[in-house]
Structures are given as C-alpha cells and as structure tokens.
Coordinates of C-alpha atoms in Angstrom, one line a residue:
X1 CA -3.2 83.3 84.4
X2 CA 0.6 83.2 83.3
X3 CA 2.7 82.7 80.1
X4 CA 5.7 83.6 78.7
X5 CA 6.2 86.7 77.2
X6 CA 8.1 87.3 73.9
X7 CA 11.8 87.4 75.2
X8 CA 11.3 84.9 78.0
X9 CA 9.5 87.0 80.6
X10 CA 6.7 85.4 82.5
X11 CA 3.6 87.4 82.0
X12 CA 0.1 87.5 84.2
X13 CA -3.1 88.4 83.3
X14 CA -6.5 87.6 83.3
X15 CA -7.8 84.7 81.2
X16 CA -10.7 86.0 79.2
X17 CA -8.6 88.9 78.9
X18 CA -5.3 87.0 77.4
X19 CA -7.4 84.5 75.4
X20 CA -8.6 86.8 72.9
X21 CA -5.4 89.5 72.6
X22 CA -2.2 86.7 73.2
X23 CA -0.7 84.9 70.3
X24 CA -0.3 81.6 72.0
X25 CA 0.8 79.5 69.5
X26 CA 3.9 82.1 68.9
X27 CA 5.4 81.6 71.9
X28 CA 7.5 79.3 73.9
X29 CA 6.5 77.1 76.9
X30 CA 5.8 78.6 80.1
X31 CA 8.2 75.7 82.3
X32 CA 10.8 73.3 80.5
X33 CA 8.8 69.7 80.2
X34 CA 10.5 67.6 82.7
X35 CA 13.0 64.8 81.8
X36 CA 12.2 61.4 83.9
X37 CA 14.7 59.1 84.7
X38 CA 13.8 55.5 83.1
X39 CA 11.5 56.8 80.7
X40 CA 12.4 55.9 77.0
X41 CA 10.9 59.0 75.5
X42 CA 11.7 62.2 76.6
X43 CA 11.1 66.1 75.7
X44 CA 12.5 67.0 72.3
X45 CA 11.3 69.0 69.7
X46 CA 8.5 68.4 66.4
X47 CA 9.1 70.1 63.3
X48 CA 5.1 71.3 62.6
X49 CA 4.5 71.1 58.6
X50 CA 1.4 73.5 59.4
X51 CA 3.8 76.4 60.7
X52 CA 7.5 75.7 59.7
X53 CA 8.7 75.8 62.8
X54 CA 9.9 73.3 66.1
X55 CA 7.2 72.5 68.3
X56 CA 8.4 71.4 72.2
X57 CA 7.4 68.2 73.3
X58 CA 7.6 65.8 76.2
X59 CA 6.8 62.4 75.7
X60 CA 5.8 60.5 72.9
X61 CA 1.9 60.2 73.5
X62 CA 2.5 64.2 73.2
X63 CA 4.4 63.8 70.1
X64 CA 1.3 61.3 68.6
X65 CA -0.9 64.0 69.6
X66 CA 0.9 66.7 67.6
X67 CA 0.8 64.5 64.4
X68 CA -3.0 64.2 64.7
X69 CA -3.2 67.9 65.0
X70 CA -0.4 69.3 62.4
X71 CA -2.2 67.4 59.7
X72 CA -5.8 68.6 61.0
X73 CA -7.0 71.1 58.4
X74 CA -8.7 73.1 60.7
X75 CA -5.6 73.7 62.7
X76 CA -3.2 76.5 61.5
X77 CA -0.9 77.0 65.0
X78 CA 0.6 74.7 67.4
X79 CA 2.6 75.6 71.0
X80 CA 4.2 73.3 73.8
X81 CA 2.9 74.5 77.1
X82 CA 2.5 78.3 76.6
X83 CA 0.2 78.7 79.6
X84 CA -0.2 78.0 82.8
X85 CA -4.0 78.6 84.5
X86 CA -3.6 79.7 88.4
X87 CA -7.7 79.5 90.0
X88 CA -8.8 78.6 93.5
X89 CA -10.6 75.9 94.7
X90 CA -13.8 75.3 96.4
X91 CA -11.3 75.3 99.8
X92 CA -9.8 78.8 98.5
X93 CA -6.4 77.0 97.9
X94 CA -4.5 77.9 95.1
X95 CA -4.2 75.7 92.2
X96 CA -2.6 76.1 89.0
X97 CA -2.2 73.6 85.5
X98 CA -0.3 73.9 82.5
X99 CA -2.0 71.8 79.2
X100 CA 0.6 70.0 77.3
X101 CA -0.7 71.5 73.5
X102 CA -2.0 74.5 71.9
X103 CA -3.6 74.5 68.8
X104 CA -5.0 77.9 66.8
X105 CA -8.0 76.9 65.1
X106 CA -8.8 78.5 61.4
X107 CA -11.8 80.0 62.8
X108 CA -9.3 82.3 65.4
X109 CA -10.5 79.2 68.2
X110 CA -8.4 77.0 70.2
X111 CA -7.7 74.0 71.5
X112 CA -6.1 73.3 75.1
X113 CA -4.8 69.2 74.8
X114 CA -3.4 67.3 77.7
X115 CA -2.0 63.9 76.2
X116 CA -2.2 61.1 78.7
X117 CA -1.3 57.5 78.2
X118 CA -4.2 56.1 80.3
X119 CA -7.2 57.4 81.7
X120 CA -6.2 57.5 85.0
X121 CA -3.2 59.7 84.1
X122 CA -1.6 62.2 86.5
X123 CA -4.3 60.8 89.5
X124 CA -7.0 63.3 91.1
X125 CA -4.8 66.3 90.6
X126 CA -5.0 65.8 86.5
X127 CA -8.6 65.0 86.3
X128 CA -9.7 68.4 88.6
X129 CA -8.1 69.9 86.0
X130 CA -9.4 68.1 83.4
X131 CA -12.5 69.7 84.6
X132 CA -11.5 73.0 85.4
X133 CA -9.9 73.8 81.9
X134 CA -12.9 72.4 80.6
X135 CA -15.2 75.1 81.8
X136 CA -12.4 78.0 81.6
X137 CA -12.3 77.3 77.8
X138 CA -16.4 76.9 77.8
X139 CA -15.7 81.1 78.9
X140 CA -14.1 82.1 75.6
X141 CA -15.3 79.4 73.0
X142 CA -12.7 76.9 73.3
X143 CA -12.1 73.0 73.5
X144 CA -10.5 71.3 75.8
X145 CA -9.6 67.3 75.1
X146 CA -8.0 64.6 77.6
X147 CA -8.3 62.3 74.1
X148 CA -7.1 58.4 74.6
X149 CA -3.6 57.3 73.2
X150 CA -3.3 57.1 69.6
X151 CA -4.3 52.9 67.9
X152 CA -1.1 51.6 68.0
X153 CA -2.0 50.8 64.2
X154 CA -2.9 54.2 63.3
X155 CA -0.1 55.8 65.0
X156 CA 2.6 53.6 63.3
X157 CA 1.0 54.6 59.8
X158 CA 1.1 58.6 60.9
X159 CA 4.4 58.5 61.8
X160 CA 5.3 56.5 58.4
X161 CA 3.4 59.2 56.9
X162 CA 5.1 62.4 58.5
X163 CA 8.5 61.1 57.6
X164 CA 7.6 62.4 54.3
X165 CA 5.8 66.1 55.8
X166 CA 8.4 68.2 54.8
X167 CA 7.8 70.1 51.4
X168 CA 11.3 68.8 49.6
X169 CA 9.7 65.3 49.4
X170 CA 7.7 67.6 46.7
X171 CA 10.1 67.4 44.9
X172 CA 8.8 69.3 41.9
X173 CA 4.7 70.8 41.8
X174 CA 5.1 68.8 38.1
X175 CA 5.6 65.4 40.0
X176 CA 2.9 66.1 42.5
X177 CA 0.7 67.0 40.2
X178 CA 1.2 63.8 37.8
X179 CA 0.7 62.0 41.3
X180 CA -2.6 63.2 42.1
X181 CA -3.6 62.6 38.4
X182 CA -2.4 58.9 38.4
X183 CA -4.8 59.0 41.7
X184 CA -7.8 60.5 40.2
X185 CA -9.4 57.4 40.2
X186 CA -8.9 54.8 43.1
X187 CA -6.2 52.0 42.5
X188 CA -3.2 50.6 44.4
X189 CA -0.6 52.9 45.4
X190 CA 2.2 50.9 43.7
X191 CA 0.3 50.8 40.4
X192 CA -0.3 54.6 40.2
X193 CA 3.2 55.6 41.5
X194 CA 4.5 53.4 38.6
X195 CA 2.2 54.9 36.1
X196 CA 4.0 58.1 36.9
X197 CA 7.7 56.9 36.9
X198 CA 10.6 55.6 38.7
X199 CA 9.1 55.0 42.7
X200 CA 12.3 55.9 43.9
X201 CA 11.0 59.5 42.9
X202 CA 7.8 59.1 42.6
X203 CA 6.8 57.3 46.1
X204 CA 8.2 60.7 48.7
X205 CA 6.1 63.0 47.0
X206 CA 3.4 60.1 47.0
X207 CA 3.9 59.7 50.4
X208 CA 4.0 63.8 50.8
X209 CA 0.5 64.3 49.1
X210 CA -1.1 61.3 51.3
X211 CA 0.6 63.4 54.8
X212 CA -1.7 66.6 53.6
X213 CA -4.6 64.6 52.8
X214 CA -4.6 65.5 48.7
X215 CA -4.9 61.6 48.3
X216 CA -5.9 59.2 51.4
X217 CA -5.5 55.3 52.0
X218 CA -7.6 53.8 54.7
X219 CA -5.1 54.5 58.0
X220 CA -6.7 51.5 60.5
X221 CA -4.8 48.9 57.9
X222 CA -1.2 48.5 57.2
X223 CA 0.5 50.4 54.6
X224 CA 1.8 48.3 52.0
X225 CA 2.3 48.4 48.2
X226 CA -1.2 47.7 46.9
X227 CA -2.7 49.7 49.7
X228 CA -5.9 51.2 47.8
X229 CA -5.3 55.0 47.4
X230 CA -7.9 57.6 46.2
X231 CA -8.6 61.6 46.3
X232 CA -9.8 63.1 49.5
X233 CA -9.7 65.7 51.9
X234 CA -8.3 65.0 55.6
X235 CA -10.6 64.4 58.5
X236 CA -10.2 66.8 61.5
X237 CA -8.2 65.5 64.7
X238 CA -11.8 65.1 66.4
X239 CA -12.6 61.8 64.5
X240 CA -8.8 60.3 64.7
X241 CA -9.0 60.8 68.4
X242 CA -11.1 60.1 71.7
X243 CA -12.1 63.7 72.4
X244 CA -13.4 65.0 75.7
X245 CA -12.6 65.4 79.0
X246 CA -12.8 63.4 82.3
X247 CA -15.7 64.3 84.6
X248 CA -14.8 62.0 87.5
X249 CA -14.0 64.8 90.1
X250 CA -14.5 68.4 90.9
X251 CA -12.7 71.0 89.9
X252 CA -13.9 73.8 92.0
X253 CA -15.0 77.1 90.7
X254 CA -12.7 79.4 88.5
X255 CA -11.9 82.0 90.4
X256 CA -8.2 83.4 89.2
X257 CA -5.6 83.8 91.4
X258 CA -4.7 87.7 91.3

C-alpha cells in the first residue's frame, strides 16, 4: 500500500502494519481528485465540524457522504484519499485502488468509503476493487462501504443543517442552553424558537443543535417552520445510508505488491 507521508513524500508499507500504525485521518490525499470537463461539480474542500479542518472531496456525491460522516457521532477523524492499496489479481497482474474517503471511528477502527452516483459506477474495475477493499478491511477489523447516493430530500435537509455546523452558530452557551430547554418536550420549531427570543438570533443556534444531534427532526420530510423538534441523539451514518459493498465481481487474491 502507499500513502502520502508528512511533508508530501509517498510512503509504502505492508497493509496489516500500516493499518494499525498510520494516522490516515491526519494525511493529505495520496493523489489529487481528477477534474472532469463538463461535470457540474468538481474537487473542493469540506470544512469538517468533527475535526475543525478541511477534507478534500472530489464530487457532489462525495460531499454528500462527507456530510453524513461528519455528523456521525461514531466518527472522530476524516480524510480524503489518504491511502492507495496495491495487490496482484488471480492472473498475477498488479492492481491498485484509492478509496475516496477514510473515517476513523471512536473505537479506533476505521471505514473506507467509495462514493458512487449509481450502483454500476466505475464499471468492472470498481466492482472488483470493492470486493478486494472489503477483504482487506476484514483483515484489520475495518469496514468498507460503497453506499447508494443519498435520497434527494435527505441530502437537501442535511445541506441546510450543514450550513450551521460551524461553532459560531452557537452564538453563546446560554442561548444554546435555552434552545435545548425550549424543546425539552416536542414542539414545532417556530414555537420553541419564539419562546427563547428573536428568531433571527435564535434560529442559527437551533439549527446548530439540530446538526449536532442535541435536537432532532424527521429528515425524510421537508424542513419548515412548524416541523416537530424533539430532544434526540444522532443516528450513525449506517442508519442514513445504504451500506454494503457490491459482490458481483471477483477481486482476486490479496497479495500485496512489494
């Protein structure tokens, strides 16, 4: 496997060794995301509320999955393309794959994630790589995902709340505490907000608490001023996305390229 070491140098290590010693969540991309002419969305940076740093992303689909992971209470670190894996397939040919996202979980394990616009995206090579990624993750107690794209309504709601993920939207601790108290019992958004004060000041704090899961609303319905807000804890990213790698194609045996 290969990864971008500190200072920009490319490092190579055996997978089973690096998986337990390298802080991939701290690394830059091992290679840049490609710019595809004519595509509406291109590479960019996502500011992570989890880490307080930017994470490289390559597409709108990837940014949607970053939103989900950034809001997952089990995720403590994020990085874009920090590792490339090399192996030989069943015919002895050298193969490689660079998963798009890395997420470190609170228990120290990790997720490797590829973000696809549809189930067959990337063709045979991507499907074969998905099988191999699952195998190598199983070797070290990690998880590989190739989730379906987010539902359009869910994605729209998350984008709205993500606009308030930055700590500045707390405004002040006393206001956040008042917002949480106002929704100690479920009530429509606008009623709880107006009970605290001026909606222009209070709404950003309310949306900030919704992003961080201290309050919750149904994200499968449009957000509006009378949406029912209740105390809550965040679901994991597994509850919001269709997880599970594809198994349609064989990936060969895992023998690392020296």
